[in-house]
Tab-separated table of C-alpha atoms in Angstrom:
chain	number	residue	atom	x	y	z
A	1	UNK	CA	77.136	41.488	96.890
A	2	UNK	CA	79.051	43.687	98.791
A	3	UNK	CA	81.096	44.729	95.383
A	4	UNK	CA	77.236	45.762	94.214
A	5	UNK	CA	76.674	47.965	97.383
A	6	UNK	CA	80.168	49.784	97.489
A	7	UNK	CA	78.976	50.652	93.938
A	8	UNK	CA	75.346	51.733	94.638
A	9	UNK	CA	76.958	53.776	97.700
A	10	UNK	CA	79.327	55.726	95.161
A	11	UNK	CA	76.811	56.284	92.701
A	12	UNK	CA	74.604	57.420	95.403
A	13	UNK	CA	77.569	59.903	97.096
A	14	UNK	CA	78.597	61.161	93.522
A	15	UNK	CA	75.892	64.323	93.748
A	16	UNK	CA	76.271	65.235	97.142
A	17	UNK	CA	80.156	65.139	96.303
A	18	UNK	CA	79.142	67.508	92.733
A	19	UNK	CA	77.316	69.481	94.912
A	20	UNK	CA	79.533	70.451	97.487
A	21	UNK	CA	82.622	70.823	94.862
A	22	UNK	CA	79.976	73.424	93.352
A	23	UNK	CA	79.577	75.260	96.441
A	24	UNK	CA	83.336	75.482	97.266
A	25	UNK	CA	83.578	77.393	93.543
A	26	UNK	CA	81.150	80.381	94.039
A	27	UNK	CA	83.011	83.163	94.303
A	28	UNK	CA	83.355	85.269	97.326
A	29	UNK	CA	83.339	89.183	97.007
A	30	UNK	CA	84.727	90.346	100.542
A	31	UNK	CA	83.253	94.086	101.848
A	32	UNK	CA	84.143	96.359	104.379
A	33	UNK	CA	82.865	99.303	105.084
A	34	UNK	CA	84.646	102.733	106.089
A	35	UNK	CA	82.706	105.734	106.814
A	36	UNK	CA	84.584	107.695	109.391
A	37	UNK	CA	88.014	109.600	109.159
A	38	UNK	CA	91.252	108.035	107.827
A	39	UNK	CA	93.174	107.399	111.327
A	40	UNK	CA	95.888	104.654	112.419
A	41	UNK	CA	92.639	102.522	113.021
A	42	UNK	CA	90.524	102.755	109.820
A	43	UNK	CA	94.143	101.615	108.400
A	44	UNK	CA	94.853	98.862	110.739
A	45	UNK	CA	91.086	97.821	109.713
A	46	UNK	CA	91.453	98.295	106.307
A	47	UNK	CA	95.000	96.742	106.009
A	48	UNK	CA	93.528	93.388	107.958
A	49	UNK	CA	90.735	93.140	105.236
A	50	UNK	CA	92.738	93.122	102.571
A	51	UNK	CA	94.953	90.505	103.985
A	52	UNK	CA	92.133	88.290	105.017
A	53	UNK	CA	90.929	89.020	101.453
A	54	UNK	CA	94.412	87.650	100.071
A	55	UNK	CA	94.130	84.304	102.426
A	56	UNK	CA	90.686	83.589	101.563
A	57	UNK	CA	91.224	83.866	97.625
A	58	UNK	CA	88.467	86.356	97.523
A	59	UNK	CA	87.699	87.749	93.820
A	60	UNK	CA	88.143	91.007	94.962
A	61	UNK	CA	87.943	93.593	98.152
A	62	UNK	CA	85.417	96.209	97.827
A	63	UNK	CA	85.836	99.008	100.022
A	64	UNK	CA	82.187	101.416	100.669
A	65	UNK	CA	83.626	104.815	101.496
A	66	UNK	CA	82.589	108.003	102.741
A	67	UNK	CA	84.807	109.707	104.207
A	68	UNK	CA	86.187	113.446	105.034
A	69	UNK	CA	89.945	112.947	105.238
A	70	UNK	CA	92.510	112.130	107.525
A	71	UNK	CA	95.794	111.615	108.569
A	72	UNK	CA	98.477	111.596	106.001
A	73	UNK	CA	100.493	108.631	107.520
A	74	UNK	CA	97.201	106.482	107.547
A	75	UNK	CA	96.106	106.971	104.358
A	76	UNK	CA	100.286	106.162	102.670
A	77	UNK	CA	99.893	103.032	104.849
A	78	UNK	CA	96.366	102.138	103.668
A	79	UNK	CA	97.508	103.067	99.690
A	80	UNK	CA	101.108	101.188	100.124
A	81	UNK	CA	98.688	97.760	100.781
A	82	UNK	CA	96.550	98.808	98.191
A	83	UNK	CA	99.487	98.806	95.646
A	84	UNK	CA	101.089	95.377	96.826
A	85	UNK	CA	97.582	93.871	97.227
A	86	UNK	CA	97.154	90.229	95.677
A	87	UNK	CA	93.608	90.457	94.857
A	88	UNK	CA	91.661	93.627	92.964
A	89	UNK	CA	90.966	96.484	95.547
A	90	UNK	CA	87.730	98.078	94.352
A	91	UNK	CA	87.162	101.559	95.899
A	92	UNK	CA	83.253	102.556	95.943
A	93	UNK	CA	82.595	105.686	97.420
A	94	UNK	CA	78.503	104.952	98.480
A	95	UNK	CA	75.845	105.372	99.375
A	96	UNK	CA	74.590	108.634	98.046
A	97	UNK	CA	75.390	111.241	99.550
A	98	UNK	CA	78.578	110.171	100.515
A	99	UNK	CA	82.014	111.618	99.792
A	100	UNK	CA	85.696	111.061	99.579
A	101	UNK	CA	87.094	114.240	100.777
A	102	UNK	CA	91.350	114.905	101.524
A	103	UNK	CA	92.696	111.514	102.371
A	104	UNK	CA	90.010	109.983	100.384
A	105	UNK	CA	90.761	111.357	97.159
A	106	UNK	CA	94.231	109.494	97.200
A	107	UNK	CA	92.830	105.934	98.385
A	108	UNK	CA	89.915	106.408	95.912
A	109	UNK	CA	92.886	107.104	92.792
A	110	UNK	CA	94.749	103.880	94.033
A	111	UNK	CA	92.397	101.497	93.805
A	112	UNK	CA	92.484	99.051	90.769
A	113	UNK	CA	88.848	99.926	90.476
A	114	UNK	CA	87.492	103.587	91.471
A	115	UNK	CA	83.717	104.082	91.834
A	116	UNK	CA	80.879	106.429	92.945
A	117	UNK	CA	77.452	106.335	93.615
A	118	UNK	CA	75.499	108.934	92.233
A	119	UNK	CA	74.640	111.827	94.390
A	120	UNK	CA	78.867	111.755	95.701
A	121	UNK	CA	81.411	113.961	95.232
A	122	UNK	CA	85.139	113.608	95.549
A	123	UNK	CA	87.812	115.884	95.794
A	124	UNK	CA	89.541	118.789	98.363
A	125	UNK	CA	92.507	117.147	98.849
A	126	UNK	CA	94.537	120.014	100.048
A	127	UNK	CA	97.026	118.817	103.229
A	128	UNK	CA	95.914	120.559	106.283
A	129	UNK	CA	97.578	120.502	109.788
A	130	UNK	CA	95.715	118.525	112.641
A	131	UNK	CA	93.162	120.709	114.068
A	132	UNK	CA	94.296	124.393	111.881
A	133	UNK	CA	95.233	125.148	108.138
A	134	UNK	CA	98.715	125.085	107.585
A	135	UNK	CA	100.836	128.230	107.210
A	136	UNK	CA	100.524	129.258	103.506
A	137	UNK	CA	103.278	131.276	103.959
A	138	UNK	CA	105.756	128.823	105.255
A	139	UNK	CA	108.377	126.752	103.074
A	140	UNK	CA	107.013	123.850	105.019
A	141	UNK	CA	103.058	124.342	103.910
A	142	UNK	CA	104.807	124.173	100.085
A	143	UNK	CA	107.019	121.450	100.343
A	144	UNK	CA	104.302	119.239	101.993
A	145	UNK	CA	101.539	120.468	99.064
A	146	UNK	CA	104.121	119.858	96.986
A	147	UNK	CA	104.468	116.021	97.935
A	148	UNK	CA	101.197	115.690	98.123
A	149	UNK	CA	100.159	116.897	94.556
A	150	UNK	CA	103.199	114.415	92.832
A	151	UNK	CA	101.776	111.271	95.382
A	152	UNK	CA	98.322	111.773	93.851
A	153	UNK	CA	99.726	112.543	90.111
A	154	UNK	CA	101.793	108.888	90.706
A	155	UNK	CA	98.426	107.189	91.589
A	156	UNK	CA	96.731	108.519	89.095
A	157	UNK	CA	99.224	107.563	86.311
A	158	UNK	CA	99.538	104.369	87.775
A	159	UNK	CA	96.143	103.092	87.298
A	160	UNK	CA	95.115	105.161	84.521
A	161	UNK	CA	93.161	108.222	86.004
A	162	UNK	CA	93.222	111.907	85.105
A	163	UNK	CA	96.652	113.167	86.966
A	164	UNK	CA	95.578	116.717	86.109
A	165	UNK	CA	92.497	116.570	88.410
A	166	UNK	CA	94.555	115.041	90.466
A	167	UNK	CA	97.197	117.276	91.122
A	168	UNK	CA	94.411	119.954	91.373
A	169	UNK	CA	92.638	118.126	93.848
A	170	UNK	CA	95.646	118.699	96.122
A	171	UNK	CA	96.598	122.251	95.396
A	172	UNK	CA	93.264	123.962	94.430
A	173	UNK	CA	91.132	122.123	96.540
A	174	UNK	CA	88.575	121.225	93.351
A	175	UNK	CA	86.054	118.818	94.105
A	176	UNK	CA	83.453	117.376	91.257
A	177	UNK	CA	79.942	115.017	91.727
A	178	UNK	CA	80.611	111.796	90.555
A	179	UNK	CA	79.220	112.624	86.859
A	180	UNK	CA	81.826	114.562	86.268
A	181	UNK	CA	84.253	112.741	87.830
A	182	UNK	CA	83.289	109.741	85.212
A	183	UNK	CA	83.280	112.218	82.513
A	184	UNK	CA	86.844	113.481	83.649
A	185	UNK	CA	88.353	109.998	84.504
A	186	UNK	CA	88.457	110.374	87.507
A	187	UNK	CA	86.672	106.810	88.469
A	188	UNK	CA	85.853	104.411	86.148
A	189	UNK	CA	82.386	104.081	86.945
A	190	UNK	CA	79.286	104.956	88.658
A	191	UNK	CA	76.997	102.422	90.252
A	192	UNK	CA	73.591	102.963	91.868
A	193	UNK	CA	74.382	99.450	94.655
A	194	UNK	CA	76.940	97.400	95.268
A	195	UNK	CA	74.951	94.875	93.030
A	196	UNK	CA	75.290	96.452	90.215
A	197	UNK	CA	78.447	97.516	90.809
A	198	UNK	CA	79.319	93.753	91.121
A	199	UNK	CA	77.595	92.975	87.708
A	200	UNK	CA	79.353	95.839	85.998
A	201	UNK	CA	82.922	95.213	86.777
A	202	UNK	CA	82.444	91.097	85.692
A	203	UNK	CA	84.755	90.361	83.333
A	204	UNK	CA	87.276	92.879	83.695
A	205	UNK	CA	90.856	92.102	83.897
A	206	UNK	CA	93.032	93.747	86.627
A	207	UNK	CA	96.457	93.689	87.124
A	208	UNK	CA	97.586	93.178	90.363
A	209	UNK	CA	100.629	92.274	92.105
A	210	UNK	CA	101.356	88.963	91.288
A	211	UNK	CA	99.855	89.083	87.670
A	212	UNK	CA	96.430	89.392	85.732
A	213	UNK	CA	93.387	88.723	87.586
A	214	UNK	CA	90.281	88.570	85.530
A	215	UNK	CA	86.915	88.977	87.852
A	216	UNK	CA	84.252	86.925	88.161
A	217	UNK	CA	81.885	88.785	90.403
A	218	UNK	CA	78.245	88.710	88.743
A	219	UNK	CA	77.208	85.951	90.574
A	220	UNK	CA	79.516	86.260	93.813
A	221	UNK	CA	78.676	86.003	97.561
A	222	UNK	CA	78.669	88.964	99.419
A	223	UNK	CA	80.998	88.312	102.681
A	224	UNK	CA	81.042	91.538	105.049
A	225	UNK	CA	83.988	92.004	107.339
A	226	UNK	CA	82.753	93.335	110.331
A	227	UNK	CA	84.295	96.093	112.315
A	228	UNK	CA	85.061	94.316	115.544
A	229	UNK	CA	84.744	95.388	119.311
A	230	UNK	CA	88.220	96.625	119.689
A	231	UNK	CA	88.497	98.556	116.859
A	232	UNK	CA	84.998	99.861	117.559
A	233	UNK	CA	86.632	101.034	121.468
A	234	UNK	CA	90.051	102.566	119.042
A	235	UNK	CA	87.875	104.491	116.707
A	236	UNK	CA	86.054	105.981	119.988
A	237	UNK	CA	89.922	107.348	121.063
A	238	UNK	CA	91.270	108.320	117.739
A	239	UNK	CA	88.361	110.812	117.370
A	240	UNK	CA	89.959	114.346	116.911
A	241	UNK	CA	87.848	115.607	119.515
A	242	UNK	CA	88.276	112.869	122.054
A	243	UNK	CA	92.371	112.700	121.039
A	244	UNK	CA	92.406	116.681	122.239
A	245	UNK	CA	90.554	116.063	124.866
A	246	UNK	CA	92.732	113.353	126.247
A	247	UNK	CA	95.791	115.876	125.896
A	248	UNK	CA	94.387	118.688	127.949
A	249	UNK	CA	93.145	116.068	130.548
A	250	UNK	CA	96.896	114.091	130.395
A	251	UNK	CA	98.995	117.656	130.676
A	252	UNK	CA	96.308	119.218	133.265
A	253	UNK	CA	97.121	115.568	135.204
A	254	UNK	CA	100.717	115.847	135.252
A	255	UNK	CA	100.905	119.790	136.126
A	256	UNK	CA	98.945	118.966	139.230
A	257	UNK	CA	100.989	116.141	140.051
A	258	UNK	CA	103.934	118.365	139.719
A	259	UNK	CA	102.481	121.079	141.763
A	260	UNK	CA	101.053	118.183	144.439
A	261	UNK	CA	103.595	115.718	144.768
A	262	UNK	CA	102.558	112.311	146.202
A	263	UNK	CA	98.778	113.102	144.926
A	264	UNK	CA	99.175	110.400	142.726
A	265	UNK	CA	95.642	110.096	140.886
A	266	UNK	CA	96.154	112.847	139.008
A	267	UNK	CA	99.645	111.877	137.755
A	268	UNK	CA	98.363	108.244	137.072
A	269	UNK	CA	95.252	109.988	134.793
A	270	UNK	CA	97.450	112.287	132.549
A	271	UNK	CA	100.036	109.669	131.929
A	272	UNK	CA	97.723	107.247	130.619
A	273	UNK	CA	95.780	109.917	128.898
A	274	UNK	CA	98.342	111.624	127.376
A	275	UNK	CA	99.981	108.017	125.634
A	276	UNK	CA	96.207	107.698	124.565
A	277	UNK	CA	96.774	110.935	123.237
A	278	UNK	CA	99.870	110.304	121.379
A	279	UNK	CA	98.329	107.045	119.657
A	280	UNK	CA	95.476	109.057	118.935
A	281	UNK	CA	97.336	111.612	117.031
A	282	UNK	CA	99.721	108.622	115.651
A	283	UNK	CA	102.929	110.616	117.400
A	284	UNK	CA	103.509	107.037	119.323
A	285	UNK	CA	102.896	103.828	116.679
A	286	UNK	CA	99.970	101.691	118.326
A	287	UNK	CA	103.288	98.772	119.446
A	288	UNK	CA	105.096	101.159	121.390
A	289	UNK	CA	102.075	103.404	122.907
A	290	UNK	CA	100.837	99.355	123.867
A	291	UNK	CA	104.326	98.767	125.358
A	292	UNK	CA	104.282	102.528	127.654
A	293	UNK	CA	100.723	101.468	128.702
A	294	UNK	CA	102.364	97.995	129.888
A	295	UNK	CA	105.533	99.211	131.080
A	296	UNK	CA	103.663	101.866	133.485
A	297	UNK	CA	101.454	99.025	134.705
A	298	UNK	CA	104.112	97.146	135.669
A	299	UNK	CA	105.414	100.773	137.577
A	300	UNK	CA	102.340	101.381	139.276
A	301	UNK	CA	101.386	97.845	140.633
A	302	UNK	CA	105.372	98.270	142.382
A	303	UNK	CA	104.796	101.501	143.759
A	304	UNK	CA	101.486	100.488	144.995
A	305	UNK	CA	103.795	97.961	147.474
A	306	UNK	CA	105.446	100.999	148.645
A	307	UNK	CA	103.193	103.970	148.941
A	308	UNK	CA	100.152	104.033	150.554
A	309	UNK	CA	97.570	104.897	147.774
A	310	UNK	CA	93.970	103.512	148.910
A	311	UNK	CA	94.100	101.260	145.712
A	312	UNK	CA	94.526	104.304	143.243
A	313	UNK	CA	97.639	103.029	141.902
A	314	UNK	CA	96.096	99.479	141.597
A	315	UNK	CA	93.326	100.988	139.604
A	316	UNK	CA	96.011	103.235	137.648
A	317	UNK	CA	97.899	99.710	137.050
């Protein structure tokens, strides 16, 4: 009898057990979204997805871009993970209207998959110096166009796009729609939603680092990767406006403490606004403008033992 019920019990199990093997097989299309300027936190962002997106076995990483540019040393992180990835990076510059100006041009080329919405352009990929053009006169201004334009002809090569456009992207400044960007493989597609998008790159085999990958994304879930609180509070600082502002306010702080010694609160403002600053601008890597921001803590909480400062210290700290 109890032989009979262990056997009922499996047979009863069996479809719930079919069912939830099922569910553990759809395929999981991870998403992020990036529509701001390329900065050391759109990179730490981006970077994390695509690892998260190599743990979780996702099919494939699509990225929704619109963006104007941004800093060089970003955007050779962000393509440098794009290049080692583990699973398909698909770059989709949407919705309309969007663009993928400067930095974006060069992320867009190293994807394994490179598509626009319509209504998009892509191009101007000319280096620029933060905040002012560069000196065209200058050996500098050529030697960095220079290694710009052969970065974006290797990307292109590498997966197959048009290194002529390319190259002019970076020292003309062209920039095309997405039409003719298709028509001058450029991108390799142009989707009107990411759900078609998703239906028109099924089947396609992409070569990745470890191997051939072959997608299965028509019938995926959609998994968003949501831009979290602190990178929300980073994107705030590394604004170009904000970073400049946070470098007149840090040298006005220090100039006053140097002209009032002992004042304190002013010195306590620009040096904490001027390592903002320097993260901002990526002149300090986010570990070490974290460790100055510690380290000057740990200074101010000791002198507040020894000098009289109504607190300000302690707030400083």
């Amino acid at each position: 009898m109890k032989r009979k019920l262990s056997y009922i019990s499996l047979l009863l199990l069996a479809p719930l057990c079919v069912f939830v093997h099922a569910a553990d097989e759809v395929p999981v299309v991870k998403v992020l979204t990036l529509e701001s300027a390329i900065t050391p936190v759109s990179a730490e962002y981006l970077i994390k997805a695509i690892h998260q997106a190599e743990d979780e076995n996702a099919e494939c990483l699509v990225i929704q871009l619109d963006t104007p540019g941004g800093l060089m040393t970003s955007m050779d992180n962000i393509i440098k993970e794009i290049l080692g990835s583990q699973v398909p990076v698909v770059v989709y510059v949407a919705p309309s209207g969007a663009r993928a100006g400067s930095a974006g041009v060069f992320i867009t080329i190293s994807a394994h998959i490179a598509a626009m919405a319509p209504a998009t352009n892509i191009g101007a990929a000319h280096p620029v110096s933060l905040g002012t053009p560069i000196d065209t006169s200058s050996v500098m201004e050529e030697k960095i166009t220079n290694d710009a334009a052969a970065r974006a002809r290797t990307l292109a090569e590498e997966r197959g796009k048009n290194a002529d456009w390319a190259e002019r992207a970076v020292r003309e400044s062209v920039s095309i729609t997405a039409t003719e960007a298709l028509e001058k493989g450029v991108i390799d597609l142009i989707a009107p939603t990411l759900d078609s998008l998703l239906t028109m790159i099924d089947g396609r085999e992409i070569k990745v680092a470890l191997g051939t990958k072959k997608l299965n994304t028509k019938d995926a879930r959609i998994e968003e990767i949501e831009l979290g609180l602190r990178f929300r509070i980073l994107e705030v600082i590394v604004d170009p406006n904000i970073a400049y502002i946070l470098m007149m306010i840090g040298m006005a702080g220090i100039m006053l403490e140097l002209y009032n010694p002992g004042s304190i609160f002013p010195g306590v403002i620009g040096v904490i606004s001027l390592i903002l600053a320097f993260y901002a601008m990526q002149t300090l890597p986010v570990n070490y403008a974290g460790l100055l921001l510690i380290i000057s803590a740990v200074i101010l909480f000791l002198l507040e033992v020894k000098i009289a400062s109504y607190g300000l210290l302690t707030i400083g700290g």
